[in-house]
Tab-separated table of C-alpha atoms and ligand atoms in Angstrom:
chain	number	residue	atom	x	y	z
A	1421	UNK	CA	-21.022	-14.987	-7.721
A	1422	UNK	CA	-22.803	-18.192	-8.794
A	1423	UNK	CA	-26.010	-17.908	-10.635
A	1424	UNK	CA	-27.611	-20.001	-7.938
A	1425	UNK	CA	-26.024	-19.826	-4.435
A	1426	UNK	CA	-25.942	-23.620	-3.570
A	1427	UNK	CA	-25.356	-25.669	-0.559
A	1428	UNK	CA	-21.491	-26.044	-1.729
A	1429	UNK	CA	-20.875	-21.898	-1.698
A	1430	UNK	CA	-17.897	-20.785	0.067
A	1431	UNK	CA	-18.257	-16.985	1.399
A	1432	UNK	CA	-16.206	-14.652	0.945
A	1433	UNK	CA	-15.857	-11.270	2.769
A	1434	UNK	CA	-14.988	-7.937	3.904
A	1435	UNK	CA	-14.541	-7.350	7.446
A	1436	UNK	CA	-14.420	-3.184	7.606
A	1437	UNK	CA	-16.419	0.071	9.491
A	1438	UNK	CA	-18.225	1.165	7.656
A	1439	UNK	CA	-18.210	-0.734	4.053
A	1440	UNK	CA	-20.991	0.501	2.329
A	1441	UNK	CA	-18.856	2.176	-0.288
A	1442	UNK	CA	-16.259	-0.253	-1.072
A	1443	UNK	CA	-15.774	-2.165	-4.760
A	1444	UNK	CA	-14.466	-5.094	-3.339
A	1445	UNK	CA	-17.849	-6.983	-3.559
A	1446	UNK	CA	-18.476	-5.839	-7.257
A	1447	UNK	CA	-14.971	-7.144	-8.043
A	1448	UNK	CA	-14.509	-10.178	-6.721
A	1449	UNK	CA	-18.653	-11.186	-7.593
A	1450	UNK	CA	-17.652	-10.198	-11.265
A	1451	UNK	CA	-14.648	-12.423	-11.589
A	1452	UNK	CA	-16.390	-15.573	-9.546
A	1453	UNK	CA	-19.399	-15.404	-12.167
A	1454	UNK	CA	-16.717	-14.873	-15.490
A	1455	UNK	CA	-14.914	-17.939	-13.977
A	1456	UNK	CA	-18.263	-20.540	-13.167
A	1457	UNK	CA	-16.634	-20.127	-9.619
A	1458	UNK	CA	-18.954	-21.268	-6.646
A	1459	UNK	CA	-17.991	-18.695	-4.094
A	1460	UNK	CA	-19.618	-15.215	-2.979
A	1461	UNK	CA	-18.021	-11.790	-1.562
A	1462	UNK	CA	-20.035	-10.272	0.756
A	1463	UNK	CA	-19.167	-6.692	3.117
A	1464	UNK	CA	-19.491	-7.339	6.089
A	1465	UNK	CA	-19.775	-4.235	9.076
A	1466	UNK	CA	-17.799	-5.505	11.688
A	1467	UNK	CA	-17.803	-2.652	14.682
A	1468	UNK	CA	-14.569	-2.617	16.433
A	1469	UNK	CA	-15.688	-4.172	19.482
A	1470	UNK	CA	-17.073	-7.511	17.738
A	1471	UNK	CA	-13.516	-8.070	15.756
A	1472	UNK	CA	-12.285	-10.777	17.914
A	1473	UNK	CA	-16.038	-12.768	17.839
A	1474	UNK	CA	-15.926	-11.705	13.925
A	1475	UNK	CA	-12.472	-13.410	13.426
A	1476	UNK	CA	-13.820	-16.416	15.219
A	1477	UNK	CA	-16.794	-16.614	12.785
A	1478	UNK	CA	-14.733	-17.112	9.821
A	1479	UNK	CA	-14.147	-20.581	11.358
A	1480	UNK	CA	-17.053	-21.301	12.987
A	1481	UNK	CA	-19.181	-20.584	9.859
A	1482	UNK	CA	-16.120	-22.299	7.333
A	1483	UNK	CA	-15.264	-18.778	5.173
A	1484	UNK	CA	-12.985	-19.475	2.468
A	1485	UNK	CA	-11.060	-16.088	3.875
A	1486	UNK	CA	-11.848	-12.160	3.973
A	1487	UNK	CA	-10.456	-8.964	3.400
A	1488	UNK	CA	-9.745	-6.698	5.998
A	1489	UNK	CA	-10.011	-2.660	5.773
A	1490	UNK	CA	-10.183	0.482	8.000
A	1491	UNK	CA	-10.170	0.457	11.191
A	1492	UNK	CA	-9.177	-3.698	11.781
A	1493	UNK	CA	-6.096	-3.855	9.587
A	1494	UNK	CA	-3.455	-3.634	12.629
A	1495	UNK	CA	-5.921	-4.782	15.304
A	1496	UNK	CA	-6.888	-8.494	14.015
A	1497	UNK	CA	-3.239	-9.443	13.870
A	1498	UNK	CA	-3.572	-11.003	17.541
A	1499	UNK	CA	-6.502	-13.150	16.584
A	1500	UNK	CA	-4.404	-15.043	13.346
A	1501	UNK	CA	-2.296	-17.904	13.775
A	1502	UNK	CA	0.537	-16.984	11.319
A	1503	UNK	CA	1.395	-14.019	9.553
A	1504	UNK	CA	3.391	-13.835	6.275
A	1505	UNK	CA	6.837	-12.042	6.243
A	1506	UNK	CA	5.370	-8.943	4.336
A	1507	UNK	CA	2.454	-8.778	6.838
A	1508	UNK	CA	4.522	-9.472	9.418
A	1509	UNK	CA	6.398	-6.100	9.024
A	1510	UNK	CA	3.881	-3.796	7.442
A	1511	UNK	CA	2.128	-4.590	10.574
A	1512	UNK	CA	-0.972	-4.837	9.277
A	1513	UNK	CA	-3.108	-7.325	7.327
A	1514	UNK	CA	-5.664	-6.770	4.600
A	1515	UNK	CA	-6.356	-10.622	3.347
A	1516	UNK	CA	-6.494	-13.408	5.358
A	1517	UNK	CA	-6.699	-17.027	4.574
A	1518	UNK	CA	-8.802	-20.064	6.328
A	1519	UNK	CA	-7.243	-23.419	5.248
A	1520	UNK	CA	-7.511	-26.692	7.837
A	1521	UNK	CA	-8.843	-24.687	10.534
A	1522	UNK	CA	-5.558	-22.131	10.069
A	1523	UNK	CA	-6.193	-18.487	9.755
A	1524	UNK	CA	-3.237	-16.556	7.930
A	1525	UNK	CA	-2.932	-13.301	7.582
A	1526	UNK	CA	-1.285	-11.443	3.887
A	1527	UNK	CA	-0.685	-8.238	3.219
A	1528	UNK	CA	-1.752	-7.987	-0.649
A	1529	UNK	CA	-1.856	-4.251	-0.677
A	1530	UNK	CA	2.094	-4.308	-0.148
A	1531	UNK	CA	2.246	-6.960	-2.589
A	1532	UNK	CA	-0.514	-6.046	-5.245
A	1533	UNK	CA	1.426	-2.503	-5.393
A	1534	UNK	CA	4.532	-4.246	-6.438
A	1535	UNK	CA	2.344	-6.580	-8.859
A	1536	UNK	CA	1.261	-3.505	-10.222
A	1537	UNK	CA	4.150	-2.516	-10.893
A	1538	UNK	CA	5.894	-5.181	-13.080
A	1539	UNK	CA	2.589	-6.112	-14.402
A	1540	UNK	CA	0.871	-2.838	-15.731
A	1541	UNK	CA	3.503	-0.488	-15.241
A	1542	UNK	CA	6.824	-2.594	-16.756
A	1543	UNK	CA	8.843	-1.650	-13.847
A	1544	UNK	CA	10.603	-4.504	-12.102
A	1545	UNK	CA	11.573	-2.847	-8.606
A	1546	UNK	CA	14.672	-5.038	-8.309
A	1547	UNK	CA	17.868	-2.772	-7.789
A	1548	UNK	CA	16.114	0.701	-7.952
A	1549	UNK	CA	16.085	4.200	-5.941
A	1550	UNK	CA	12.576	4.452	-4.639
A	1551	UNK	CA	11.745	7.998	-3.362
A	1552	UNK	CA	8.442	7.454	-0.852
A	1553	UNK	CA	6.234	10.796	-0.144
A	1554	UNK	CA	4.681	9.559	3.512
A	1555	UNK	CA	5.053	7.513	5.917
A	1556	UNK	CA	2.003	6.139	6.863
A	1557	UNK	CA	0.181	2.618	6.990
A	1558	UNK	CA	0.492	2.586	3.221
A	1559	UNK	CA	3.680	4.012	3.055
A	1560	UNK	CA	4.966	1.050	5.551
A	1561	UNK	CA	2.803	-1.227	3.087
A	1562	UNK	CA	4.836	-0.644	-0.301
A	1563	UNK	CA	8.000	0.335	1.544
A	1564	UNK	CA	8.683	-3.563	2.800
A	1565	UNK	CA	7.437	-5.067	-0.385
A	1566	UNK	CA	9.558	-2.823	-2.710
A	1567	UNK	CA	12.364	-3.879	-0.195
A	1568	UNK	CA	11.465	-7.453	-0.136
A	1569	UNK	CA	11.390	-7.340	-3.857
A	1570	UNK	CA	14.690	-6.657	-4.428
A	1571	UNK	CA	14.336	-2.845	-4.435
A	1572	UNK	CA	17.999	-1.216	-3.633
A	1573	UNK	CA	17.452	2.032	-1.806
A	1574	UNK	CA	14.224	3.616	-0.375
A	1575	UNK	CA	14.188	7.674	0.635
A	1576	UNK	CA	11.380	7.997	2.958
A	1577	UNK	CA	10.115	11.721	3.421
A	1578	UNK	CA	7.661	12.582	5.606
A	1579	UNK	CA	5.916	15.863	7.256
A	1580	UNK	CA	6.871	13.703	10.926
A	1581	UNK	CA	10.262	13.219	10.554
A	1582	UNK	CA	10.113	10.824	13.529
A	1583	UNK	CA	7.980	8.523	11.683
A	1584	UNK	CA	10.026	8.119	8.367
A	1585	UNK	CA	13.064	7.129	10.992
A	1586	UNK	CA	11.221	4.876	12.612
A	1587	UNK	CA	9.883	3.207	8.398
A	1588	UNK	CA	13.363	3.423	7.403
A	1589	UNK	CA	15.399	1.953	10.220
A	1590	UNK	CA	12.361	-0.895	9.912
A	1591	UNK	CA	13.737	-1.518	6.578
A	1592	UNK	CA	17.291	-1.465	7.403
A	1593	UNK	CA	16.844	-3.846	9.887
A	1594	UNK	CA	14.975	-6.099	8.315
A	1595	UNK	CA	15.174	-6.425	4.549
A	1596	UNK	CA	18.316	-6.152	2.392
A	1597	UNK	CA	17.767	-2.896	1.048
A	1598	UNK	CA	18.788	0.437	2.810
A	1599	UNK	CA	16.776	2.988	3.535
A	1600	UNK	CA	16.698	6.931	4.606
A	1601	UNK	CA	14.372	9.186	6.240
A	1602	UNK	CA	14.306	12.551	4.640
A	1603	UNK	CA	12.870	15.908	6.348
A	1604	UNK	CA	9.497	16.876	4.081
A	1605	UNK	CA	8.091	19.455	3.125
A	1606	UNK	CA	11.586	21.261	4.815
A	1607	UNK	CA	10.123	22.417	8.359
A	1608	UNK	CA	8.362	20.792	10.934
A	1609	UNK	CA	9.585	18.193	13.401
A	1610	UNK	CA	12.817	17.440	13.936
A	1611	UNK	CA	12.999	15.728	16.747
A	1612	UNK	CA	14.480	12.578	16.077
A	1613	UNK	CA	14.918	9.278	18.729
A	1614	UNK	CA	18.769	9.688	20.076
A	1615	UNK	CA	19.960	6.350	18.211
A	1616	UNK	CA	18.272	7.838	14.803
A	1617	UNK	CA	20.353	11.323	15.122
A	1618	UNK	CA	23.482	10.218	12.948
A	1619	UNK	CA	24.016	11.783	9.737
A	1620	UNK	CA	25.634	10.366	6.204
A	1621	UNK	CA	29.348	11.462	6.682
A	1622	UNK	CA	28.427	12.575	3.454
A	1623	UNK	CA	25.911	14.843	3.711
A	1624	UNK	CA	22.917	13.893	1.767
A	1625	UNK	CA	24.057	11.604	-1.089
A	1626	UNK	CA	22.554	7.975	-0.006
A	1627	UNK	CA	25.704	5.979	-1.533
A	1628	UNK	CA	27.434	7.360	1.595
A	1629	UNK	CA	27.237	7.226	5.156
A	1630	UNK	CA	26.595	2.870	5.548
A	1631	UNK	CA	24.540	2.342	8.629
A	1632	UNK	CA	22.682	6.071	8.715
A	1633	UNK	CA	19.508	6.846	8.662
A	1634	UNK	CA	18.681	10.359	8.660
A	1635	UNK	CA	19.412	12.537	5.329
A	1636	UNK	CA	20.253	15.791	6.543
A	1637	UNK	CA	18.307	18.169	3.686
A	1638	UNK	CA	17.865	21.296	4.482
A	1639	UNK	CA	15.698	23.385	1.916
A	1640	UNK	CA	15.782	22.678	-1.535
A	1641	UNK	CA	18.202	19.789	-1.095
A	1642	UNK	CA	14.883	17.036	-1.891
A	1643	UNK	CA	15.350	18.477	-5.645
A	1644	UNK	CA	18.509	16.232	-6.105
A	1645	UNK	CA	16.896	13.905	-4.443
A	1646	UNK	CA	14.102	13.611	-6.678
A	1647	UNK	CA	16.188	14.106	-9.301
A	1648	UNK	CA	18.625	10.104	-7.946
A	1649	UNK	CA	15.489	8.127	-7.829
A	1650	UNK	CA	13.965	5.627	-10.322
A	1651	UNK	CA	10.319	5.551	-8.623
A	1652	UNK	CA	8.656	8.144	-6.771
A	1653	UNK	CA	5.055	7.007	-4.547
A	1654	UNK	CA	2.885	9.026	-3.139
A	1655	UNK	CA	1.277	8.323	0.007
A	1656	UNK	CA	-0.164	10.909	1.807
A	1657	UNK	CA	-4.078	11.523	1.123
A	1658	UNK	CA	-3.144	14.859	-0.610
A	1659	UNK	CA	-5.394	15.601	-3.520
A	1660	UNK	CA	-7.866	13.138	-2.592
A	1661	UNK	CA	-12.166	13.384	-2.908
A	1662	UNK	CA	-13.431	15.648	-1.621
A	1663	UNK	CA	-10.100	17.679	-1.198
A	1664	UNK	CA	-8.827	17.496	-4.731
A	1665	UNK	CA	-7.206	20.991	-4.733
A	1666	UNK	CA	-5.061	20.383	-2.413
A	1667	UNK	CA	-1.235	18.811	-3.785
A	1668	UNK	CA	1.887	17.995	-1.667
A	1669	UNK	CA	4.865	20.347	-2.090
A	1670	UNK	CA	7.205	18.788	-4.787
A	1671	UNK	CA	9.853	20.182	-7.233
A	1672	UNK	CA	7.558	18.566	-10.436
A	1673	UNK	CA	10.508	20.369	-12.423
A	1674	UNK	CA	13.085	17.830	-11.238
A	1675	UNK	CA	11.227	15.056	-12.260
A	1676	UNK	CA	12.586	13.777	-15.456
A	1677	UNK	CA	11.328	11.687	-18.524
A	1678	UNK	CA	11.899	7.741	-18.119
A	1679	UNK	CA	10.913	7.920	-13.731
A	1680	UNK	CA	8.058	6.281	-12.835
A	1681	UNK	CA	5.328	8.498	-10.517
A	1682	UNK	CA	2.111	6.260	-8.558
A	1683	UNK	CA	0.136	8.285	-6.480
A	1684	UNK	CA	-1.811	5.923	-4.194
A	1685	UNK	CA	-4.839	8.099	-4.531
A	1686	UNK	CA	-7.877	6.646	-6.919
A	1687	UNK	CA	-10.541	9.020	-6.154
A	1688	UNK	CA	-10.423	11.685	-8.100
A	1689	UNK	CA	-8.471	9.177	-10.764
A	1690	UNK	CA	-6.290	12.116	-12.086
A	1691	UNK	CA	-5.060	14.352	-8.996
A	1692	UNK	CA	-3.640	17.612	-9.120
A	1693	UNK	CA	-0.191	15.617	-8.452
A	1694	UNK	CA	-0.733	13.331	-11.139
A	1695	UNK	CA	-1.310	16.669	-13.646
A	1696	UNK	CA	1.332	18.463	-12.730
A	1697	UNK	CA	4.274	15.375	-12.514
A	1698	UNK	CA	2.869	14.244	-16.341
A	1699	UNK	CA	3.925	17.523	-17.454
A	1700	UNK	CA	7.451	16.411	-16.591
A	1701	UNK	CA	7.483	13.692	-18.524
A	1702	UNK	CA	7.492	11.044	-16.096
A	1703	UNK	CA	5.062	7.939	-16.659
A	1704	UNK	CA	1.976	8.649	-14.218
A	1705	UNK	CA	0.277	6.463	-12.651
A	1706	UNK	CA	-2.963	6.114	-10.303
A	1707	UNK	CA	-3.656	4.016	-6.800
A	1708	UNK	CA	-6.591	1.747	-8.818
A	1709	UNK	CA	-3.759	-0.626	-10.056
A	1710	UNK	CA	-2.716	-1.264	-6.806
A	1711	UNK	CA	-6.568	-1.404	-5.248
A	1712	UNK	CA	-7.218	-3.951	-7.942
A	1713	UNK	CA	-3.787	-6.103	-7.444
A	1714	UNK	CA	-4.401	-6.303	-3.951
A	1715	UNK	CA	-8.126	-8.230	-5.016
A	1716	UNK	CA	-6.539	-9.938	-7.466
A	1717	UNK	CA	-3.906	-12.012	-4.898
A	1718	UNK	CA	-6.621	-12.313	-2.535
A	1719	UNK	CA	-8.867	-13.788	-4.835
A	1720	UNK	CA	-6.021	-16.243	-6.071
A	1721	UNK	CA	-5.487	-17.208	-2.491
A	1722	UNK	CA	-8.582	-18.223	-2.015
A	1723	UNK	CA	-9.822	-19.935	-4.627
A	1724	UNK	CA	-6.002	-21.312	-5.939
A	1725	UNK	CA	-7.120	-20.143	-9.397
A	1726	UNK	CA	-5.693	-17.272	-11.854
A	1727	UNK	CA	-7.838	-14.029	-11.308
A	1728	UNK	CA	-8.974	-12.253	-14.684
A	1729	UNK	CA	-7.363	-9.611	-14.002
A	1730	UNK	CA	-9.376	-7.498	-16.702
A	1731	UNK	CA	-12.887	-8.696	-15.358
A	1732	UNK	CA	-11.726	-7.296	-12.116
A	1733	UNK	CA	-10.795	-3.732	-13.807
A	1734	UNK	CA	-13.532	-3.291	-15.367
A	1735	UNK	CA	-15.643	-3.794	-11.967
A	1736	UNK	CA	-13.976	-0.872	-10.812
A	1737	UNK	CA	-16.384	2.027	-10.915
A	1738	UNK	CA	-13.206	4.111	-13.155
B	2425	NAP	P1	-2.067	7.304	7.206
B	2425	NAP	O1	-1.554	6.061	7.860
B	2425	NAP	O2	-2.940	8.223	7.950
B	2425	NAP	O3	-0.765	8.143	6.699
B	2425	NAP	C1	-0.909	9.374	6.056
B	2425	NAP	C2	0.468	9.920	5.649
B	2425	NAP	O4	0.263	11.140	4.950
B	2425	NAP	C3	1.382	10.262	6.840
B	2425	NAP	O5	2.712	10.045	6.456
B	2425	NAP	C4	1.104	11.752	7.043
B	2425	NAP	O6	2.197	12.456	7.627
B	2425	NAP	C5	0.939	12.211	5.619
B	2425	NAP	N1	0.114	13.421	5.541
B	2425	NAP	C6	-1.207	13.521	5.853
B	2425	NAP	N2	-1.612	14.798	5.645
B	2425	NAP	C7	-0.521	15.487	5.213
B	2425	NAP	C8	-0.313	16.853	4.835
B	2425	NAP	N3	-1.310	17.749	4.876
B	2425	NAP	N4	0.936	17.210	4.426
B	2425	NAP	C9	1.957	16.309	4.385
B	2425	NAP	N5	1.802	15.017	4.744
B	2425	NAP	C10	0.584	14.616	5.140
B	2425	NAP	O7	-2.861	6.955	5.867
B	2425	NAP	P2	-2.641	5.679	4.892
B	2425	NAP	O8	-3.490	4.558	5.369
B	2425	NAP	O9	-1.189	5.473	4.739
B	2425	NAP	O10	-3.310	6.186	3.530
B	2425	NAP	C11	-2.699	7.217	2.785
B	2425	NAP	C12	-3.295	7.330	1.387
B	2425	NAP	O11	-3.081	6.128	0.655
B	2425	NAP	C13	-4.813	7.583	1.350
B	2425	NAP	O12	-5.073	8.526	0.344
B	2425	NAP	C14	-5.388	6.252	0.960
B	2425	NAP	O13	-6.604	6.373	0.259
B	2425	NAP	C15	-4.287	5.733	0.033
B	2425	NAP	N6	-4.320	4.283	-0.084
B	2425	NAP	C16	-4.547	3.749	-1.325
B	2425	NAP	C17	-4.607	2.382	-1.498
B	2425	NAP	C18	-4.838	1.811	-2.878
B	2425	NAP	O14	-5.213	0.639	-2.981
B	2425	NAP	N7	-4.623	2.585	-3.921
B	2425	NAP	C19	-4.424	1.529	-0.393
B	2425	NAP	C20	-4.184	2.095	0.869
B	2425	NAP	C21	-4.131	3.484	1.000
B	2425	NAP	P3	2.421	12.485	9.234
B	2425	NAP	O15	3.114	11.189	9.580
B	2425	NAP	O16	3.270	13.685	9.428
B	2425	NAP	O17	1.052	12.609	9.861
């Protein structure tokens, strides 16, 4: 934020209900003032019914673009005039961009998480085993930017078995990588759509069975899983505030030293997940890194200059 908001600001925003709570104005404020930048972030509580007249305010009042958060991120893709590929088929948008009268929509929590990655992790996602815990909005999210980023094979494993099908035929279909849906934890649904029901010739090893989708683990068989991949994420809300007892059910003991582990969770910033997967050696990692690369595209898309990146960490309340 300026020192003086003058008749030049552009605006900034976050389009969310509620927003009270989130660190996206502190963020992006902190890195406009380090950088002499005339623009200003402002949340803004957009109730569902007012989305469509909200989305037609950033024109008619000029924003330079907004985030978008719970509950708009799916609905406000009929109101944008493009989409990029990435937000195209994470369905949902989180950034979106006003230039000429155009307003296009980004998906920079798909694509911050893979920043994240090469930048503050060292792990370039090109050619790798990804094992995904969830298969939810952010689940869908990293799944098609890993896979847009060159990533080789995804193993999606979720409590809805239904629902991981549906992610990995998604990324079959539309991205060079291949992708599975595995049964997890080892009970629950198992009904699967008819064209979804083939299995890997195989049986669970993903180099075989070309064209399947459905990993056929039974109990126990996620261990050798685990023990294939290069990255595991996890995606469920397991572990976090004010539930940070609770853990997802994981063999931690067939993790090994040199795999990468990202919980998406921030809050608490060391989950029970986190504890008990540094014990195997693994490198550990938290959801801030991908809550701040996600601000750090949008602000670059916006303004067209490099974020500082460390200003914007150290706005984060962790
Ligand atoms: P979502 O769309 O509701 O999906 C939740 C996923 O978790 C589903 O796959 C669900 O399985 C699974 N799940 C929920 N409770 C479970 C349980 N008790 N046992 C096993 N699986 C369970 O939520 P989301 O939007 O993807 O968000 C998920 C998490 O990611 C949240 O913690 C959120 O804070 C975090 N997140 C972090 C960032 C970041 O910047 N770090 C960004 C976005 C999201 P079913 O399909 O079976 O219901």
């Amino acid at each position: 934020m300026s020192e003086l908001i003058s008749g030049r600001t552009r605006v900034c925003g976050l389009f969310g209900f509620p927003v009270e709570h989130s660190f996206s104005p502190a963020m992006h404020n902190a890195a406009f003032r380090h950088l002499g930048l005339d623009f200003v972030y402002v949340a803004f509580a957009v109730h569902p019914r007012e989305l469509e007249r909200a989305v037609a305010g950033i024109r008619a009042l000029n924003l330079a673009g907004v985030n978008v958060t719970v509950p708009h991120k799916e609905k406000v893709i009929p109101y944008l005039d493009e989409l990029t590929a990435g937000a195209r088929l994470a369905g949902a948008v989180n950034t979106i961009v006003h230039r000429d009268g155009r307003l296009v929509g980004h998906n920079t929590d798909g694509a911050g998480f893979v920043r994240f990655l090469t930048d503050d992790a060292g792990f370039n996602p090109a050619g790798k085993r990804v094992l995904l815990l969830g298969a939810g909005g952010a689940a869908r999210a990293v799944a098609v930017h890993l896979a847009l980023s060159g990533a080789a094979q995804l193993l999606v494993a979720n409590r809805t078995l239904s629902r991981a099908a549906e992610l990995a035929a998604l990324i079959n279909e539309e991205t060079p990588a291949r992708a599975w849906a595995v049964p997890w934890p080892a009970k629950d649904d198992r009904v699967l759509p008819e064209r979804l029901e083939r299995k890997p010739p195989g049986g669970h090893d993903p180099e075989e069975g070309e064209g399947t989708f459905v990993l056929d683990t039974n109990d126990g068989k996620i261990k050798e899983l685990v023990a294939l991949v290069d990255l595991v994420v996890q995606t469920t809300p397991l572990g976090m505030h004010p539930r940070e007892d609770t853990c997802p059910d994981f063999p931690f003991n067939c993790l090994r030293p040199g795999q990468v582990v990202v919980d998406l969770v921030y809050n608490p910033p060391r989950t029970l997940f986190m504890e008990r997967a540094t014990r195997s050696g693994a490198r550990v990692y938290n959801g801030l890194g991908m809550l701040l690369y996600q601000g750090v595209l949008a602000f670059e898309l916006w303004t067209g200059e490099e974020a500082p990146v460390e200003v914007m960490r150290r706005a984060l309340p962790f």
